[in-house]
PDB file of C-alpha atoms in Angstrom:
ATOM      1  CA  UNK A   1      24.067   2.167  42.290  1.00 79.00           C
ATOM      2  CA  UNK A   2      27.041   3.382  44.422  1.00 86.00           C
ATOM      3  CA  UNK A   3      30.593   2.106  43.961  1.00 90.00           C
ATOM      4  CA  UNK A   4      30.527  -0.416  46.543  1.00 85.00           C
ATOM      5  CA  UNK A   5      27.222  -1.990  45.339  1.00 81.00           C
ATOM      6  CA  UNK A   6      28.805  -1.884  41.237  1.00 85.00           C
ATOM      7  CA  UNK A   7      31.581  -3.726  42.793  1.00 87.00           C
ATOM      8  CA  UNK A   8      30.056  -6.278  44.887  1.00 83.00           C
ATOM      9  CA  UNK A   9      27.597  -6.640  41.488  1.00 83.00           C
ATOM     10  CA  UNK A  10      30.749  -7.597  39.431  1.00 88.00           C
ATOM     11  CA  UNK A  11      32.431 -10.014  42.497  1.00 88.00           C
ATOM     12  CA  UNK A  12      29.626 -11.620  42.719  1.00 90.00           C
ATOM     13  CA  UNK A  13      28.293 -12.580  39.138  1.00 93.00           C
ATOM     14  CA  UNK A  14      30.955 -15.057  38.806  1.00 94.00           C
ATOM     15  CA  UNK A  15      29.555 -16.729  41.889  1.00 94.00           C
ATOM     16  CA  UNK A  16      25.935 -16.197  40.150  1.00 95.00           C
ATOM     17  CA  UNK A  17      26.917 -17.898  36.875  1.00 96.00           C
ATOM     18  CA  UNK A  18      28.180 -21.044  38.745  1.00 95.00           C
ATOM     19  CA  UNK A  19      24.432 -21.908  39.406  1.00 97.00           C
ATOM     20  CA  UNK A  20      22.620 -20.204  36.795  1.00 97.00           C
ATOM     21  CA  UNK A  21      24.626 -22.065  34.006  1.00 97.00           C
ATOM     22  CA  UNK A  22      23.724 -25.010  35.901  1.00 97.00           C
ATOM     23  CA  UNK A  23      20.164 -24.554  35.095  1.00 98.00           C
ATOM     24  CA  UNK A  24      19.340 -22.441  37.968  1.00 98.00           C
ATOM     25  CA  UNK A  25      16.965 -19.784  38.388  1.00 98.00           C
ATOM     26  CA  UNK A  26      17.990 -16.674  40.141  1.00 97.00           C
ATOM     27  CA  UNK A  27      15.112 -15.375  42.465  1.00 98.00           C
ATOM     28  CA  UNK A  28      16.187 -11.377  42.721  1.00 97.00           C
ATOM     29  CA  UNK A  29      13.231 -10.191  44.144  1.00 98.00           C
ATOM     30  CA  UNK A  30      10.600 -11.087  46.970  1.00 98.00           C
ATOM     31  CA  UNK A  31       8.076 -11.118  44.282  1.00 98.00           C
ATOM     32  CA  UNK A  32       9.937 -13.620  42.222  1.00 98.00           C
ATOM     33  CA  UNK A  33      10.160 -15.875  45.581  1.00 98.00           C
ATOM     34  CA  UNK A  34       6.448 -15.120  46.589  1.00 98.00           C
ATOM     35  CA  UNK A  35       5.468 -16.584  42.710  1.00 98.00           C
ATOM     36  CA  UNK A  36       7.985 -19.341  42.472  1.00 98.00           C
ATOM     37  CA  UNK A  37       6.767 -20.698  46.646  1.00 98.00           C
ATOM     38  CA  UNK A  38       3.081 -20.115  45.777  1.00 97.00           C
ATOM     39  CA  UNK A  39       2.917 -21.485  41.899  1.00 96.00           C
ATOM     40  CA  UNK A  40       5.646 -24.301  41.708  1.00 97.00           C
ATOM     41  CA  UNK A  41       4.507 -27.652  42.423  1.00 97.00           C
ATOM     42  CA  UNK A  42       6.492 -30.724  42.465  1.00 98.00           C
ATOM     43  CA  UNK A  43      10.202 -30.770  44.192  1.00 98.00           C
ATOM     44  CA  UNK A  44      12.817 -27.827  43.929  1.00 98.00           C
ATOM     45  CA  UNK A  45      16.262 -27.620  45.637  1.00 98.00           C
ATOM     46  CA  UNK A  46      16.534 -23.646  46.822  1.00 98.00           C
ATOM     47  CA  UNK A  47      20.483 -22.684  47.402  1.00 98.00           C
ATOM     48  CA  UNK A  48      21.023 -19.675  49.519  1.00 98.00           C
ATOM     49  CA  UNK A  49      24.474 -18.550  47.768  1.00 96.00           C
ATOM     50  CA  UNK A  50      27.018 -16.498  49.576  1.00 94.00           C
ATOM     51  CA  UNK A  51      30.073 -15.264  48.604  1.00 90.00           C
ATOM     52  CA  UNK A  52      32.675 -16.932  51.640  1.00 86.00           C
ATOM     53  CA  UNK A  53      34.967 -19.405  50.697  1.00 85.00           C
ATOM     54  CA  UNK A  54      32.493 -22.636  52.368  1.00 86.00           C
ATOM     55  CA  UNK A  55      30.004 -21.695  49.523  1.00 87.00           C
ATOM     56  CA  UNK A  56      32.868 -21.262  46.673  1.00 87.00           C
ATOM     57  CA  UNK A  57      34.292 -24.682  47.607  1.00 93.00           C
ATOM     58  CA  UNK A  58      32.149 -26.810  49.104  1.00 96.00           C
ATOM     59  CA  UNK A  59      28.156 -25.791  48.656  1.00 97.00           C
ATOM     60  CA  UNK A  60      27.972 -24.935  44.503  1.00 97.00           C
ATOM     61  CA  UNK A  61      30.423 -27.788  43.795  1.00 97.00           C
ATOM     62  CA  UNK A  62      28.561 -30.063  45.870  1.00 98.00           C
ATOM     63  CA  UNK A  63      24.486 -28.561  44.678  1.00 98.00           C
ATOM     64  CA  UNK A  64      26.074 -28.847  41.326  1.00 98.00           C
ATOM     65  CA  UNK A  65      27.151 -32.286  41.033  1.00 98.00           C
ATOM     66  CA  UNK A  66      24.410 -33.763  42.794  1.00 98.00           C
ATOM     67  CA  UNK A  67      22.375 -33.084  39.831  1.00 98.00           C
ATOM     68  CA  UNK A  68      23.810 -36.061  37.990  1.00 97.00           C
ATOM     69  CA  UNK A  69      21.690 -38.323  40.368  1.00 97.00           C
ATOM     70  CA  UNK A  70      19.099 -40.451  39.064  1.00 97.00           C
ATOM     71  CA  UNK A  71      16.695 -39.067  41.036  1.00 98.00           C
ATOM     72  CA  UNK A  72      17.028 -34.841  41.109  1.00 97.00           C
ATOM     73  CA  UNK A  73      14.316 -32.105  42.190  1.00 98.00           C
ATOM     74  CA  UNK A  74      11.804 -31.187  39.256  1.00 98.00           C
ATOM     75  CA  UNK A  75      13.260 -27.129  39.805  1.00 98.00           C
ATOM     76  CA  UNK A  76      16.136 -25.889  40.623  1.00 98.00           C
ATOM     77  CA  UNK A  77      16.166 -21.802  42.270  1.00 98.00           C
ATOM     78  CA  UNK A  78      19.071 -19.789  44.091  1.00 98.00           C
ATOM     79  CA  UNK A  79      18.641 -16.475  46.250  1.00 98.00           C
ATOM     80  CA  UNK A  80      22.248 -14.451  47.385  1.00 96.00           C
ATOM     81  CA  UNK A  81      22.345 -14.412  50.579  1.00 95.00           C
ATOM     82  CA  UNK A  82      24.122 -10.202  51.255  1.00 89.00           C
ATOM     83  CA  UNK A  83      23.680  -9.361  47.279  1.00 91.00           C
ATOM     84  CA  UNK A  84      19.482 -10.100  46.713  1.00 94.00           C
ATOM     85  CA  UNK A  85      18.711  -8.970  50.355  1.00 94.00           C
ATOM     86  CA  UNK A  86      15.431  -8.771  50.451  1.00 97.00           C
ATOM     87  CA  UNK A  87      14.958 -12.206  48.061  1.00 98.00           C
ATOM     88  CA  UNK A  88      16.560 -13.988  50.499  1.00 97.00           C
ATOM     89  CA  UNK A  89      14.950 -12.524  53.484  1.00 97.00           C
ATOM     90  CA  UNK A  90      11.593 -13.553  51.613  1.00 98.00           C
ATOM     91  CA  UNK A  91      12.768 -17.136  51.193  1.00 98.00           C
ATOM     92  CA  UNK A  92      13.795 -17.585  55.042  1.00 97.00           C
ATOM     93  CA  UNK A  93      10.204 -17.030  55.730  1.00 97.00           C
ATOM     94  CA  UNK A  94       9.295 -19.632  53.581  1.00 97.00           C
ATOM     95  CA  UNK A  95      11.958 -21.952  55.305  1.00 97.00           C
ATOM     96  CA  UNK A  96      10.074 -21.510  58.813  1.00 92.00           C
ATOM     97  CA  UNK A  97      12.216 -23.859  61.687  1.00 94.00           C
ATOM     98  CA  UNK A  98      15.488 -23.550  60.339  1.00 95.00           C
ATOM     99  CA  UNK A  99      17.864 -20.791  61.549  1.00 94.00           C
ATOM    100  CA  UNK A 100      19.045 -18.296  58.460  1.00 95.00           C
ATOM    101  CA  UNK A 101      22.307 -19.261  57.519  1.00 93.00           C
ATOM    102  CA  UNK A 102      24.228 -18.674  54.038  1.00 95.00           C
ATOM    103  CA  UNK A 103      25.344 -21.026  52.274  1.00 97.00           C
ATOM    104  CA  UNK A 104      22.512 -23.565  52.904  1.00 98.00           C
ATOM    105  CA  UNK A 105      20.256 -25.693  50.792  1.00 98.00           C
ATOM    106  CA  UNK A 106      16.414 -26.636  50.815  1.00 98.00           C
ATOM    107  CA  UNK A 107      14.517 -29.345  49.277  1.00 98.00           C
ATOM    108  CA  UNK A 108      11.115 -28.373  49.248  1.00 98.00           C
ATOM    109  CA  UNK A 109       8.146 -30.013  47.792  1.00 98.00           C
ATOM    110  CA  UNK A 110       4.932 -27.539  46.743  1.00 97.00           C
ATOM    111  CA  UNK A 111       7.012 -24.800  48.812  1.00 95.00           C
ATOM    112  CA  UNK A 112       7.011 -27.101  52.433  1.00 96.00           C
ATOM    113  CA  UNK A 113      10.255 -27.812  53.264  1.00 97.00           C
ATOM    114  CA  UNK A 114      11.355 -32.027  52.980  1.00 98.00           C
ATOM    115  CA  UNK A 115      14.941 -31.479  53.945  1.00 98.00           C
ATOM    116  CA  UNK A 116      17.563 -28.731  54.907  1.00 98.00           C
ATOM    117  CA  UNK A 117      21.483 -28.505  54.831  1.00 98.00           C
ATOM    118  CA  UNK A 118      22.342 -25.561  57.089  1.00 97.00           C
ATOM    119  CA  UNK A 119      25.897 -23.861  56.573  1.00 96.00           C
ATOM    120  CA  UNK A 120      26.826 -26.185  60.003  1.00 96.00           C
ATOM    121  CA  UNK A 121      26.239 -29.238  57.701  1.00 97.00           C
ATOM    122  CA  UNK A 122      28.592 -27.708  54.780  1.00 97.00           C
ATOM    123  CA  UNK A 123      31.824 -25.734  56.184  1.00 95.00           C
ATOM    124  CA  UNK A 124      34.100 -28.329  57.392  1.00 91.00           C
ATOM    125  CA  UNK A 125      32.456 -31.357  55.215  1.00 96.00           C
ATOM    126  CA  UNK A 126      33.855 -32.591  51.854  1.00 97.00           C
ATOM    127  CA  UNK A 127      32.188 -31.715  48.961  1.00 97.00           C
ATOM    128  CA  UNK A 128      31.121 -35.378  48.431  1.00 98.00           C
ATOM    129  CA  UNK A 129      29.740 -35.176  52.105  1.00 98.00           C
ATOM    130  CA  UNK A 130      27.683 -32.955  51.429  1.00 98.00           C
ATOM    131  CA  UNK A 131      26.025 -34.848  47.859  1.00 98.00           C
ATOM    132  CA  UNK A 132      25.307 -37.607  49.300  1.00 98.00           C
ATOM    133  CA  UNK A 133      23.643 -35.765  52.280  1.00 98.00           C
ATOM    134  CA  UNK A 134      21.276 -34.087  48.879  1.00 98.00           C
ATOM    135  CA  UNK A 135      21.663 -37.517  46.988  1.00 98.00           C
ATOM    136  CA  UNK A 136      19.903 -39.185  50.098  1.00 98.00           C
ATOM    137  CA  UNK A 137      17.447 -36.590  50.119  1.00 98.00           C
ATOM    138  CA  UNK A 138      16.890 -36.960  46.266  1.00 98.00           C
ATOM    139  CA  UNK A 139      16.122 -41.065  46.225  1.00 98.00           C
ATOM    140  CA  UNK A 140      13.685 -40.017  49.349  1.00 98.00           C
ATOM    141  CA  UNK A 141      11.785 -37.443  48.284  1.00 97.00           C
ATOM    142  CA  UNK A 142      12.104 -36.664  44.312  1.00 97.00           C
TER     143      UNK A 142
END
């Protein structure tokens, strides 16, 4: 690993842990996403993570707290968007129709997408915006 890799690594895990505690799973590797699209059944919310500022203070907060809804997606997975390249490469393909942008969020159900919240629909929006836009999408689909 060179030194600007080791210290994007240690940047970012911060940014990492704000999911994973959360009960996320991280998806490092295109393998990982290839297994998690083809085997999971049921509904999952997928957040692309990214290290600007819109996904610091608006999408985490916002995938975060929408968990305490009634309703909530059966799994929960996150890809980083500039740190897990190729991951999150191999999860845009799965989220065919919808422009790659980083921070965004996917409800999918048995890998086909129900519902997407590009980066357009998170920079600039509150934080409680943007759960009620995944709340909505929660009481419709989950």
């Amino acid at each position: 690993m060179n030194p600007y890799e080791a210290y994007m690594k240690e940047i970012s895990q911060p940014m990492r842990d704000e999911l994973t505690n959360s009960g996320f799973a991280e998806l490092t590797t295109p393998e990982e996403v290839d297994t998690f699209i083809s085997e999971t059944k049921g509904t999952s919310l997928v957040v692309i993570n990214s290290v600007c500022g819109c996904a610091a203070g608006l999408a985490r907060p916002a995938a975060r707290e929408s968990l305490n809804n009634e309703k909530r997606p059966q799994h929960l997975v996150t890809v980083f968007a500039g740190q897990d390249r190729e991951a999150t490469a191999r999860m845009r393909d799965y989220l065919e129709g919808y422009e790659p942008s980083s921070p965004s969020m996917a409800l999918l159900r048995d890998g086909q997408v129900l519902h997407f919240i590009p980066r357009e629909e998170i920079e600039d929006y509150e934080v409680e915006e943007i759960v009620e836009n995944l709340t909505k999408a929660y009481n419709q689909y989950c």
